[in-house]
CSV table of C-alpha atoms in Angstrom, one decimal:
chain,number,residue,atom,x,y,z
A,10,ALA,CA,9.4,23.7,-58.6
A,11,VAL,CA,12.1,26.2,-59.5
A,12,LEU,CA,11.4,26.4,-63.2
A,13,ARG,CA,9.4,29.2,-64.5
A,14,LYS,CA,6.3,28.5,-66.6
A,15,PRO,CA,7.7,27.8,-70.2
A,16,ARG,CA,6.7,30.3,-72.9
A,17,GLY,CA,7.0,29.5,-76.6
A,18,PRO,CA,8.1,26.3,-78.5
A,19,PHE,CA,11.8,26.7,-77.8
A,20,ALA,CA,11.2,27.4,-74.1
A,21,MET,CA,9.0,24.3,-74.0
A,22,LEU,CA,11.8,22.2,-75.5
A,23,VAL,CA,14.4,23.5,-73.0
A,24,ALA,CA,12.0,22.7,-70.1
A,25,SER,CA,11.4,19.2,-71.4
A,26,LEU,CA,15.2,18.6,-71.8
A,27,ALA,CA,15.8,19.9,-68.3
A,28,GLY,CA,13.1,17.7,-66.8
A,29,ALA,CA,14.5,14.7,-68.6
A,30,THR,CA,18.0,15.4,-67.4
A,31,ILE,CA,16.9,15.7,-63.8
A,32,ALA,CA,14.9,12.4,-64.0
A,33,ALA,CA,17.9,10.7,-65.6
A,34,GLY,CA,20.2,12.0,-62.9
A,35,ALA,CA,17.9,10.8,-60.2
A,36,LEU,CA,17.7,7.4,-61.9
A,37,TYR,CA,21.5,7.3,-62.2
A,38,LEU,CA,22.0,8.1,-58.5
A,39,TYR,CA,19.4,5.4,-57.5
A,40,THR,CA,20.9,2.7,-59.7
A,41,THR,CA,24.5,3.7,-58.6
A,42,ARG,CA,23.5,3.5,-54.9
A,43,GLU,CA,21.8,0.1,-55.5
A,44,SER,CA,24.6,-1.4,-57.7
A,45,SER,CA,26.7,-4.4,-56.6
A,46,PRO,CA,30.0,-2.4,-56.1
A,47,ALA,CA,28.1,0.2,-54.0
A,48,LYS,CA,26.7,-2.6,-51.8
A,49,ILE,CA,30.1,-4.1,-51.4
A,50,ALA,CA,31.4,-0.6,-50.3
A,51,GLU,CA,28.5,-0.3,-47.9
A,52,SER,CA,29.2,-3.8,-46.5
A,53,LYS,CA,32.9,-2.9,-45.8
A,54,ARG,CA,31.8,0.3,-44.1
A,55,LEU,CA,29.3,-1.5,-41.9
A,56,PHE,CA,31.9,-4.1,-41.0
A,57,ARG,CA,34.4,-1.4,-39.9
A,58,LYS,CA,31.6,-0.1,-37.6
A,59,LYS,CA,31.2,-3.7,-36.2
A,60,ALA,CA,27.7,-3.9,-37.6
A,61,TYR,CA,28.4,-7.5,-38.7
A,62,GLU,CA,24.9,-8.8,-39.5
A,63,ALA,CA,24.1,-5.6,-41.5
A,64,SER,CA,27.4,-6.0,-43.3
A,65,LEU,CA,26.5,-9.6,-44.3
A,66,ALA,CA,23.0,-8.4,-45.5
A,67,ALA,CA,24.6,-5.8,-47.7
A,68,ALA,CA,27.1,-8.3,-49.1
A,69,THR,CA,24.3,-10.7,-49.9
A,70,GLU,CA,22.4,-7.9,-51.7
A,71,ALA,CA,25.6,-7.2,-53.7
A,72,CYS,CA,25.6,-10.8,-54.9
A,73,GLN,CA,21.9,-10.4,-56.0
A,74,LEU,CA,22.6,-7.1,-57.8
A,75,ALA,CA,25.6,-8.3,-59.7
A,76,ALA,CA,25.2,-7.2,-63.4
A,77,ASP,CA,27.6,-9.7,-64.9
A,78,GLY,CA,29.8,-12.7,-64.1
A,79,SER,CA,32.8,-10.6,-63.0
A,80,GLN,CA,30.7,-8.6,-60.5
A,81,HIS,CA,29.0,-11.8,-59.2
A,82,ARG,CA,32.4,-13.4,-58.6
A,83,THR,CA,33.7,-10.3,-56.8
A,84,ALA,CA,30.6,-10.1,-54.6
A,85,LEU,CA,30.8,-13.8,-53.7
A,86,LEU,CA,34.5,-13.4,-52.8
A,87,HIS,CA,33.7,-10.5,-50.6
A,88,LEU,CA,30.9,-12.5,-48.9
A,89,ALA,CA,33.3,-15.4,-48.3
A,90,ALA,CA,35.8,-13.0,-46.8
A,91,LEU,CA,33.2,-11.7,-44.4
A,92,HIS,CA,32.3,-15.2,-43.2
A,93,HIS,CA,36.0,-15.9,-42.8
A,94,ALA,CA,36.5,-12.7,-40.7
A,95,MET,CA,33.6,-13.7,-38.5
A,96,ASN,CA,35.0,-17.2,-38.0
A,97,ARG,CA,32.1,-18.8,-39.9
A,98,PHE,CA,34.4,-21.1,-41.8
A,99,ASP,CA,31.8,-23.5,-43.2
A,100,ASP,CA,29.8,-20.7,-44.6
A,101,SER,CA,33.0,-19.2,-46.1
A,102,LEU,CA,33.9,-22.5,-47.8
A,103,ALA,CA,30.4,-23.0,-49.1
A,104,THR,CA,30.5,-19.5,-50.7
A,105,LEU,CA,33.9,-20.2,-52.2
A,106,ASP,CA,32.4,-23.4,-53.8
A,107,LYS,CA,29.8,-21.1,-55.5
A,108,VAL,CA,32.6,-18.9,-56.8
A,109,GLU,CA,34.3,-21.9,-58.4
A,110,ALA,CA,31.1,-22.8,-60.1
A,111,VAL,CA,31.0,-19.5,-62.0
A,112,VAL,CA,34.7,-19.2,-62.8
A,113,THR,CA,35.5,-19.7,-66.5
A,114,ASP,CA,39.1,-18.4,-66.7
A,115,ASP,CA,42.0,-20.2,-65.0
A,116,LEU,CA,43.6,-17.0,-63.7
A,117,ASP,CA,40.3,-16.1,-61.9
A,118,LEU,CA,40.7,-19.4,-60.1
A,119,VAL,CA,43.9,-18.3,-58.4
A,120,PRO,CA,42.4,-15.9,-55.8
A,121,LEU,CA,39.7,-18.4,-55.1
A,122,LEU,CA,42.2,-21.1,-54.3
A,123,HIS,CA,44.3,-18.8,-52.1
A,124,ALA,CA,41.2,-17.8,-50.2
A,125,ARG,CA,40.1,-21.4,-49.7
A,126,ALA,CA,43.6,-22.3,-48.4
A,127,GLU,CA,43.5,-19.4,-45.9
A,128,VAL,CA,40.0,-20.4,-44.6
A,129,LEU,CA,41.1,-24.1,-44.3
A,130,GLU,CA,44.2,-23.0,-42.3
A,131,ALA,CA,42.3,-20.6,-40.1
A,132,ALA,CA,39.6,-23.3,-39.4
A,133,ASP,CA,42.3,-25.7,-38.2
A,134,ARG,CA,41.4,-28.2,-40.9
A,135,PRO,CA,44.2,-30.6,-42.0
A,136,LEU,CA,47.0,-28.6,-43.6
A,137,GLU,CA,47.1,-31.1,-46.4
A,138,LEU,CA,43.8,-29.6,-47.7
A,139,ALA,CA,45.3,-26.1,-47.8
A,140,ALA,CA,48.4,-27.5,-49.6
A,141,GLU,CA,46.2,-29.1,-52.2
A,142,GLN,CA,44.6,-25.7,-53.0
A,143,LEU,CA,48.0,-23.9,-53.2
A,144,ALA,CA,49.4,-26.7,-55.4
A,145,ARG,CA,46.5,-26.1,-57.9
A,146,ALA,CA,47.2,-22.4,-57.8
A,147,ARG,CA,50.9,-23.0,-58.5
A,148,ASP,CA,50.0,-25.2,-61.5
A,149,VAL,CA,47.8,-22.4,-62.9
A,150,ARG,CA,50.4,-19.7,-62.4
A,151,ARG,CA,53.1,-21.8,-64.1
A,152,ARG,CA,50.9,-22.5,-67.1
A,153,ALA,CA,49.6,-18.9,-67.4
A,154,SER,CA,52.7,-16.8,-66.6
A,155,GLY,CA,55.5,-19.3,-67.2
A,156,PRO,CA,57.6,-21.4,-64.8
A,157,GLU,CA,60.3,-18.7,-64.5
A,158,SER,CA,58.0,-15.8,-63.7
A,159,MET,CA,57.8,-14.0,-60.4
A,160,GLU,CA,54.1,-15.1,-60.2
A,161,ALA,CA,55.3,-18.7,-60.3
A,162,ALA,CA,57.9,-17.9,-57.6
A,163,TYR,CA,55.3,-16.5,-55.2
A,164,ALA,CA,53.1,-19.6,-55.9
A,165,ALA,CA,56.0,-21.9,-55.0
A,166,PHE,CA,56.8,-20.0,-51.8
A,167,ASN,CA,53.1,-20.1,-50.7
A,168,LEU,CA,53.1,-23.9,-51.1
A,169,ALA,CA,56.4,-24.2,-49.3
A,170,ARG,CA,55.1,-22.2,-46.3
A,171,VAL,CA,52.1,-24.5,-45.8
A,172,LEU,CA,54.3,-27.6,-46.2
A,173,THR,CA,56.6,-26.3,-43.5
A,174,LEU,CA,53.7,-25.7,-41.2
A,175,GLN,CA,52.8,-29.4,-41.6
A,176,LEU,CA,56.1,-30.6,-40.2
A,177,GLN,CA,55.1,-30.6,-36.5
A,178,LYS,CA,52.5,-33.3,-37.0
A,179,ALA,CA,53.7,-35.0,-40.2
A,180,GLU,CA,54.7,-38.7,-40.0
A,181,ASP,CA,57.2,-38.2,-42.8
A,182,ALA,CA,58.6,-34.9,-41.8
A,183,ALA,CA,61.9,-35.4,-43.7
A,184,ALA,CA,60.1,-35.8,-47.1
A,185,LEU,CA,57.9,-32.7,-46.4
A,186,LEU,CA,61.0,-30.7,-45.4
A,187,GLN,CA,62.8,-31.7,-48.6
A,188,GLN,CA,59.8,-30.7,-50.7
A,189,ALA,CA,59.5,-27.4,-49.0
A,190,GLU,CA,63.2,-26.8,-49.4
A,191,SER,CA,63.0,-27.5,-53.1
A,192,LEU,CA,60.0,-25.1,-53.6
A,193,VAL,CA,61.6,-22.2,-51.7
A,194,LEU,CA,64.9,-22.6,-53.4
A,195,GLU,CA,63.0,-22.6,-56.7
A,196,ALA,CA,61.4,-19.3,-55.7
A,197,HIS,CA,64.8,-18.0,-54.5
A,198,GLY,CA,66.4,-18.8,-57.8
A,199,ILE,CA,63.6,-17.2,-59.9
A,200,ALA,CA,63.8,-14.0,-57.9
A,201,LEU,CA,67.6,-13.8,-58.2
A,202,ALA,CA,67.4,-14.4,-61.9
A,203,ALA,CA,64.8,-11.5,-62.1
A,204,GLY,CA,67.3,-9.2,-60.3
A,205,ASP,CA,65.3,-9.1,-57.0
A,206,ALA,CA,67.8,-10.3,-54.4
A,207,THR,CA,65.7,-8.7,-51.6
A,208,GLN,CA,62.7,-10.8,-52.4
A,209,ALA,CA,64.9,-13.9,-52.9
A,210,ALA,CA,66.2,-13.4,-49.3
A,211,THR,CA,62.7,-12.8,-48.0
A,212,PHE,CA,61.4,-16.1,-49.4
A,213,VAL,CA,64.1,-18.0,-47.6
A,214,ASP,CA,63.9,-16.0,-44.4
A,215,GLU,CA,60.1,-16.6,-44.1
A,216,ILE,CA,60.7,-20.4,-44.2
A,217,LEU,CA,63.6,-20.4,-41.8
A,218,GLU,CA,61.4,-18.4,-39.3
A,219,LEU,CA,58.8,-21.1,-39.6
A,220,LEU,CA,61.1,-24.0,-39.0
A,221,THR,CA,61.2,-25.4,-35.4
A,222,ALA,CA,64.4,-25.6,-33.5
A,223,ASP,CA,64.8,-29.3,-34.3
A,224,SER,CA,64.2,-28.8,-38.0
A,225,ALA,CA,66.7,-25.9,-38.0
A,226,ALA,CA,69.5,-28.4,-37.1
A,227,CYS,CA,68.9,-30.4,-40.2
A,228,ALA,CA,71.1,-30.2,-43.3
A,229,THR,CA,68.2,-28.8,-45.2
A,230,ALA,CA,68.1,-25.7,-43.0
A,231,SER,CA,71.9,-25.2,-43.6
A,232,GLN,CA,71.2,-25.1,-47.3
A,233,LEU,CA,68.5,-22.5,-46.8
A,234,ARG,CA,70.9,-20.4,-44.7
A,235,ALA,CA,73.4,-20.6,-47.5
A,236,ALA,CA,70.7,-19.4,-50.0
A,237,TYR,CA,69.9,-16.5,-47.7
A,238,LEU,CA,73.6,-15.5,-47.5
A,239,GLU,CA,73.8,-15.6,-51.3
A,240,ALA,CA,70.8,-13.3,-51.7
A,241,SER,CA,71.4,-10.9,-48.8
A,242,GLY,CA,75.2,-11.0,-48.3
A,243,GLU,CA,74.5,-11.6,-44.5
A,244,GLU,CA,74.3,-14.6,-42.2
A,245,TRP,CA,70.7,-15.5,-41.3
A,246,SER,CA,69.6,-14.9,-37.7
A,247,PRO,CA,66.1,-15.2,-36.2
A,248,LYS,CA,64.0,-12.1,-36.0
A,249,PRO,CA,62.8,-10.8,-32.6
A,250,LEU,CA,59.5,-12.4,-31.5
A,251,ASP,CA,56.4,-10.3,-31.7
A,252,VAL,CA,55.3,-11.2,-28.2
A,253,LEU,CA,56.9,-13.3,-25.4
A,254,ILE,CA,54.5,-14.4,-22.7
A,255,VAL,CA,55.9,-15.5,-19.3
A,256,GLY,CA,53.8,-18.3,-18.0
A,257,ALA,CA,51.7,-21.0,-19.6
A,258,GLY,CA,48.8,-21.0,-17.2
A,259,ALA,CA,45.3,-19.6,-17.7
A,260,SER,CA,46.4,-16.0,-18.4
A,261,GLY,CA,49.3,-17.1,-20.7
A,262,VAL,CA,47.3,-19.6,-22.7
A,263,GLY,CA,44.3,-17.2,-23.0
A,264,MET,CA,46.6,-14.3,-24.1
A,265,GLY,CA,48.4,-16.5,-26.6
A,266,ILE,CA,45.2,-17.6,-28.3
A,267,LEU,CA,43.8,-14.1,-28.3
A,268,LEU,CA,46.9,-12.8,-30.1
A,269,THR,CA,47.1,-15.7,-32.6
A,270,LYS,CA,43.4,-16.4,-33.3
A,271,VAL,CA,41.8,-13.0,-32.9
A,272,PHE,CA,44.6,-10.6,-33.8
A,273,ARG,CA,46.0,-13.1,-36.3
A,274,LEU,CA,49.7,-13.0,-35.2
A,275,ARG,CA,51.5,-16.0,-36.4
A,276,PRO,CA,51.8,-18.7,-33.8
A,277,GLN,CA,55.5,-19.0,-34.5
A,278,ARG,CA,55.9,-15.3,-33.6
A,279,VAL,CA,54.4,-15.7,-30.1
A,280,LEU,CA,56.3,-17.7,-27.6
A,281,LEU,CA,55.2,-18.8,-24.1
A,282,VAL,CA,57.9,-19.7,-21.6
A,283,GLU,CA,56.9,-21.8,-18.6
A,284,ARG,CA,59.2,-22.7,-15.7
A,285,GLY,CA,57.1,-25.9,-15.0
A,286,GLY,CA,57.1,-29.1,-16.9
A,287,GLY,CA,54.0,-28.3,-19.0
A,288,VAL,CA,51.0,-26.1,-19.7
A,289,GLY,CA,49.0,-25.4,-16.5
A,290,GLU,CA,51.8,-26.6,-14.2
A,291,SER,CA,50.7,-24.5,-11.2
A,292,PHE,CA,47.2,-26.1,-11.3
A,293,LEU,CA,48.8,-29.5,-11.1
A,294,ARG,CA,50.4,-28.5,-7.8
A,295,TRP,CA,47.0,-27.6,-6.2
A,296,PRO,CA,46.1,-29.9,-3.3
A,297,ARG,CA,44.1,-32.7,-4.9
A,298,GLU,CA,41.0,-31.8,-3.0
A,299,MET,CA,41.1,-28.1,-4.0
A,300,ARG,CA,38.5,-27.1,-6.6
A,301,PHE,CA,37.4,-23.9,-8.5
A,302,ILE,CA,35.1,-21.9,-6.4
A,303,SER,CA,33.5,-20.3,-9.5
A,304,PRO,CA,31.1,-22.8,-11.2
A,305,SER,CA,31.6,-23.9,-14.8
A,306,PHE,CA,28.4,-24.0,-16.8
A,307,ASN,CA,28.1,-24.3,-20.6
A,308,GLN,CA,25.3,-21.9,-21.6
A,309,GLN,CA,26.2,-21.0,-25.1
A,310,GLY,CA,23.3,-23.0,-26.5
A,311,TRP,CA,20.8,-20.3,-25.5
A,312,THR,CA,22.8,-17.1,-24.5
A,313,LYS,CA,25.9,-15.3,-25.7
A,314,SER,CA,27.5,-15.7,-22.2
A,315,PHE,CA,30.3,-18.0,-21.7
A,316,ASP,CA,31.7,-20.3,-19.0
A,317,LEU,CA,33.0,-18.3,-16.0
A,318,ASN,CA,36.2,-20.4,-16.0
A,319,SER,CA,36.8,-20.2,-19.7
A,320,VAL,CA,39.8,-18.4,-21.0
A,321,VAL,CA,38.8,-18.5,-24.7
A,322,TYR,CA,35.4,-17.6,-26.1
A,323,GLY,CA,33.7,-20.6,-27.6
A,324,THR,CA,35.2,-23.0,-25.1
A,325,SER,CA,33.9,-24.4,-21.8
A,326,PRO,CA,35.6,-26.3,-19.1
A,327,ALA,CA,32.1,-27.6,-18.1
A,328,PHE,CA,31.7,-29.1,-21.6
A,329,THR,CA,35.3,-30.4,-21.9
A,330,LEU,CA,35.7,-31.7,-18.4
A,331,HIS,CA,32.0,-32.4,-17.4
A,332,ALA,CA,32.8,-30.8,-14.1
A,333,GLU,CA,31.0,-27.9,-12.4
A,334,HIS,CA,33.9,-27.1,-10.0
A,335,PRO,CA,37.1,-28.5,-11.7
A,336,THR,CA,40.1,-29.7,-9.8
A,337,GLY,CA,43.5,-28.2,-10.6
A,338,GLU,CA,44.4,-31.4,-12.5
A,339,GLN,CA,41.2,-31.2,-14.6
A,340,TYR,CA,41.8,-27.5,-15.4
A,341,ALA,CA,45.4,-28.1,-16.5
A,342,ARG,CA,44.0,-30.7,-18.9
A,343,TYR,CA,41.6,-28.1,-20.3
A,344,LEU,CA,44.5,-25.6,-20.8
A,345,ARG,CA,46.7,-28.2,-22.5
A,346,ALA,CA,43.9,-29.1,-24.9
A,347,LEU,CA,43.5,-25.4,-25.8
A,348,ALA,CA,47.3,-24.8,-26.3
A,349,GLU,CA,47.6,-27.9,-28.5
A,350,ARG,CA,44.6,-27.1,-30.7
A,351,ALA,CA,45.8,-23.5,-31.2
A,352,LYS,CA,49.3,-24.8,-32.0
A,353,LEU,CA,50.9,-22.4,-29.4
A,354,ALA,CA,54.6,-22.4,-29.2
A,355,VAL,CA,55.5,-23.2,-25.6
A,356,ARG,CA,59.0,-23.7,-24.1
A,357,THR,CA,58.7,-25.5,-20.8
A,358,GLY,CA,61.3,-25.9,-18.0
A,359,THR,CA,62.4,-22.4,-18.7
A,360,GLU,CA,63.1,-19.7,-16.0
A,361,VAL,CA,63.1,-16.0,-16.8
A,362,GLU,CA,66.1,-14.5,-15.0
A,363,ALA,CA,66.2,-11.0,-16.5
A,364,VAL,CA,64.3,-8.6,-18.7
A,365,ARG,CA,66.1,-5.6,-20.3
A,366,ARG,CA,64.8,-2.9,-22.6
A,367,ARG,CA,66.8,-2.3,-25.8
A,368,PRO,CA,67.4,1.2,-27.3
A,369,ASP,CA,64.8,0.5,-30.1
A,370,GLY,CA,62.1,-0.2,-27.5
A,371,SER,CA,62.1,-4.0,-27.8
A,372,PHE,CA,63.2,-6.4,-25.0
A,373,GLU,CA,65.9,-8.9,-24.3
A,374,VAL,CA,64.8,-11.7,-22.0
A,375,GLU,CA,67.4,-13.8,-20.4
A,376,VAL,CA,66.3,-17.4,-19.8
A,377,GLY,CA,67.8,-20.6,-18.4
A,378,PRO,CA,66.8,-24.0,-17.2
A,379,ALA,CA,64.2,-23.9,-14.4
A,380,GLY,CA,65.6,-24.9,-11.0
A,381,ASP,CA,69.1,-24.6,-12.2
A,382,ASP,CA,71.9,-23.6,-9.8
A,383,GLY,CA,73.4,-21.2,-12.3
A,384,GLY,CA,75.5,-23.6,-14.2
A,385,GLY,CA,73.1,-24.3,-17.1
A,386,GLU,CA,73.3,-22.6,-20.4
A,387,ARG,CA,71.7,-19.2,-20.6
A,388,THR,CA,69.8,-17.9,-23.7
A,389,VAL,CA,68.8,-14.4,-24.6
A,390,LEU,CA,65.5,-14.1,-26.5
A,391,ARG,CA,64.5,-10.9,-28.2
A,392,SER,CA,60.8,-9.7,-28.4
A,393,ARG,CA,58.9,-6.6,-29.4
A,394,TYR,CA,56.6,-7.0,-26.4
A,395,VAL,CA,56.7,-9.0,-23.1
A,396,VAL,CA,53.5,-10.1,-21.3
A,397,TRP,CA,54.0,-11.2,-17.6
A,398,ALA,CA,51.4,-13.9,-16.9
A,399,ALA,CA,53.2,-15.9,-14.2
A,400,GLY,CA,50.3,-15.7,-11.7
A,401,GLU,CA,50.3,-15.4,-7.9
A,402,PHE,CA,50.5,-19.1,-7.1
A,403,GLN,CA,54.0,-19.3,-8.4
A,404,TYR,CA,55.2,-16.9,-5.7
A,405,PRO,CA,53.7,-17.8,-2.3
A,406,ARG,CA,54.5,-15.6,0.6
A,407,ALA,CA,56.0,-18.5,2.4
A,408,SER,CA,59.4,-17.1,3.2
A,409,GLY,CA,60.8,-14.1,5.1
A,410,PRO,CA,60.0,-12.8,8.6
A,411,LEU,CA,56.2,-12.7,8.3
A,412,PHE,CA,55.9,-13.3,12.0
A,413,PRO,CA,58.0,-15.1,14.7
A,414,GLY,CA,57.8,-18.9,14.1
A,415,CYS,CA,56.5,-18.7,10.5
A,416,GLU,CA,59.3,-21.0,9.4
A,417,LEU,CA,57.5,-23.8,11.4
A,418,CYS,CA,54.4,-23.5,9.2
A,419,LEU,CA,53.5,-25.3,6.0
A,420,HIS,CA,52.2,-23.1,3.2
A,421,ASN,CA,49.0,-24.1,1.4
A,422,SER,CA,50.9,-24.4,-1.9
A,423,GLU,CA,53.1,-27.1,-0.4
A,424,VAL,CA,50.2,-29.4,0.4
A,425,ARG,CA,49.7,-32.2,-2.1
A,426,SER,CA,46.6,-33.7,-0.4
A,427,TRP,CA,44.8,-32.8,2.8
A,428,LYS,CA,43.8,-36.4,3.3
A,429,GLU,CA,47.4,-37.6,3.2
A,430,LEU,CA,48.8,-34.9,5.4
A,431,PRO,CA,50.3,-36.4,8.6
A,432,GLY,CA,48.9,-35.3,11.9
A,433,ASP,CA,45.4,-35.1,13.5
A,434,ASP,CA,45.2,-31.6,14.9
A,435,PHE,CA,46.1,-28.4,12.9
A,436,VAL,CA,46.0,-24.7,13.2
A,437,VAL,CA,45.0,-22.9,10.0
A,438,ILE,CA,46.2,-19.2,9.9
A,439,GLY,CA,43.9,-17.2,7.7
A,440,GLY,CA,40.1,-17.5,7.3
A,441,TYR,CA,39.5,-16.5,3.7
A,442,GLU,CA,39.1,-18.9,0.7
A,443,SER,CA,42.3,-20.9,1.0
A,444,GLY,CA,42.1,-21.1,4.8
A,445,MET,CA,38.4,-22.2,4.7
A,446,ASP,CA,39.2,-24.7,1.9
A,447,ALA,CA,41.8,-26.2,4.2
A,448,ALA,CA,39.5,-26.3,7.2
A,449,SER,CA,36.6,-28.0,5.3
A,450,ASN,CA,38.9,-30.6,3.7
A,451,LEU,CA,40.6,-31.4,7.1
A,452,ALA,CA,37.1,-31.8,8.7
A,453,ALA,CA,36.0,-34.0,5.8
A,454,SER,CA,39.0,-36.3,6.4
A,455,GLY,CA,38.2,-36.6,10.2
A,456,ARG,CA,41.0,-34.3,11.4
A,457,ARG,CA,40.6,-31.5,14.1
A,458,CYS,CA,41.6,-28.0,13.2
A,459,SER,CA,41.4,-24.4,14.5
A,460,VAL,CA,41.1,-21.5,12.1
A,461,VAL,CA,42.7,-18.2,13.3
A,462,SER,CA,41.7,-15.2,11.2
A,463,SER,CA,41.8,-11.4,11.6
A,464,THR,CA,38.3,-11.2,10.1
A,465,ALA,CA,35.4,-13.6,10.6
A,466,TYR,CA,34.8,-14.1,6.9
A,467,TRP,CA,32.4,-17.0,7.5
A,468,ARG,CA,30.0,-14.4,8.9
A,469,VAL,CA,30.6,-11.6,6.3
A,470,ALA,CA,27.8,-10.9,3.9
A,471,THR,CA,28.2,-7.9,1.6
A,472,GLU,CA,27.2,-6.8,-1.9
A,473,ASP,CA,30.8,-7.0,-3.0
A,474,PRO,CA,31.5,-10.7,-3.8
A,475,SER,CA,35.3,-10.1,-3.6
A,476,THR,CA,35.0,-9.5,0.2
A,477,GLU,CA,32.9,-12.5,1.3
A,478,LEU,CA,33.3,-16.2,0.9
A,479,ALA,CA,32.1,-17.7,-2.4
A,480,PRO,CA,28.8,-19.6,-2.0
A,481,TYR,CA,30.6,-22.9,-2.8
A,482,THR,CA,33.0,-22.3,0.0
A,483,ALA,CA,30.4,-21.1,2.5
A,484,GLU,CA,28.3,-24.3,1.8
A,485,ARG,CA,31.3,-26.5,2.5
A,486,VAL,CA,32.1,-24.6,5.7
A,487,ARG,CA,28.6,-25.2,6.9
A,488,ALA,CA,28.9,-28.9,6.1
A,489,ALA,CA,32.2,-29.0,8.0
A,490,CYS,CA,30.7,-27.3,11.0
A,491,ALA,CA,28.0,-29.9,11.1
A,492,SER,CA,30.5,-32.8,10.8
A,493,PRO,CA,31.7,-35.0,13.6
A,494,THR,CA,35.0,-33.0,13.6
A,495,PRO,CA,33.9,-29.4,13.2
A,496,PRO,CA,36.6,-26.8,12.9
A,497,ARG,CA,37.0,-24.1,15.6
A,498,LEU,CA,36.6,-20.7,14.0
A,499,LEU,CA,38.5,-18.0,15.9
A,500,ALA,CA,38.3,-14.3,15.0
A,501,PRO,CA,37.9,-11.0,16.8
């Protein structure tokens, strides 16, 4: 449209060349935009924008547009990585199988084997499977680069790391520990011979950080400490934790899994300290008749919603416990199952006595044995961040001058079972959820009671669900009032 009408043979030739150049440029831009590398770049951009399904579609197109074996392999690896990032582990493993089918060079096999090991580990598959992949990668590296190369050193370290992670559940932990030690010392020796003392120390440090407290007492750990000293010139000491979470109840377990599974912090770098004897301890101290007022319902089959009482997406107390309103004991069982599956590091029977900020912004947390009179051994833990998830049930307002005679009362948290509570006539102070739970359970066990409350919550109906009784509680109160021993409800 912008060219003048050509005049003469030369002008005609120039115009023809210009037109051909424009057409070729347009074709080049089109084919570049539709190439496999361009589609991979588009897929990455869409993933960063959280357009996950569109990102997957672009990655699939990249596989279809691949011009040669190298592009096809790269596109498939990218697609597998997307599935991994979206926790679609089976799809990721299936895609990696396709990659292996088109690999012709041994060195091209190494990134595939590492990717497969990462997916297997993230998917909580047996760590032996990940170790098999890394052992194959190590064999390839040793053949291709030589047994004394730094590539071989990294391969030995990667295998040692996974073997160390296996120790917690291994039947023959001593043999695994010995194998891991041999591999990491091999990597340490190669790095020292190559003049890279810093990397030699890093290899050993990573394995020592992974070892549990029990394993660290073994003679093997002392050899690793000596190797670290040789490479760094310093005695080894544990690094500060990334996050220390106080409390292993619903909030603590949920936060621990969020940090390790979603944000990919190493489970060994996140520690939960719990003053009780186990995960979910405070729920075990609920009265046996007490239940969750919010209903559990597993509806993931047809919506993207999740169970109201779930602390981790993709889990459901209704599915795990087969209970709509779980008891405290049932819910503690759900939390324990989550913590075990996520391999959370939990230190029980531990009381936090002080938290101090260090000049570098990290924290020192002083801990000791729970319920100790002060004579037990104190430990100082260091952590970059501290999350307080101790909950309200741990600290009932059961002491202090609340009102004259309060010392004669029994706090709700001290009741193990309403049915087994001695006496046949009670006064319940407070008419909200806990008070009405007490009244309904006392009535159900044939005991008389009077509820004294500053507000007649049993008559409150508002649009704000936090200021009225839950439907589950209100229903039980109506049943109690219709029973042979109805509670007296007293309020202004």
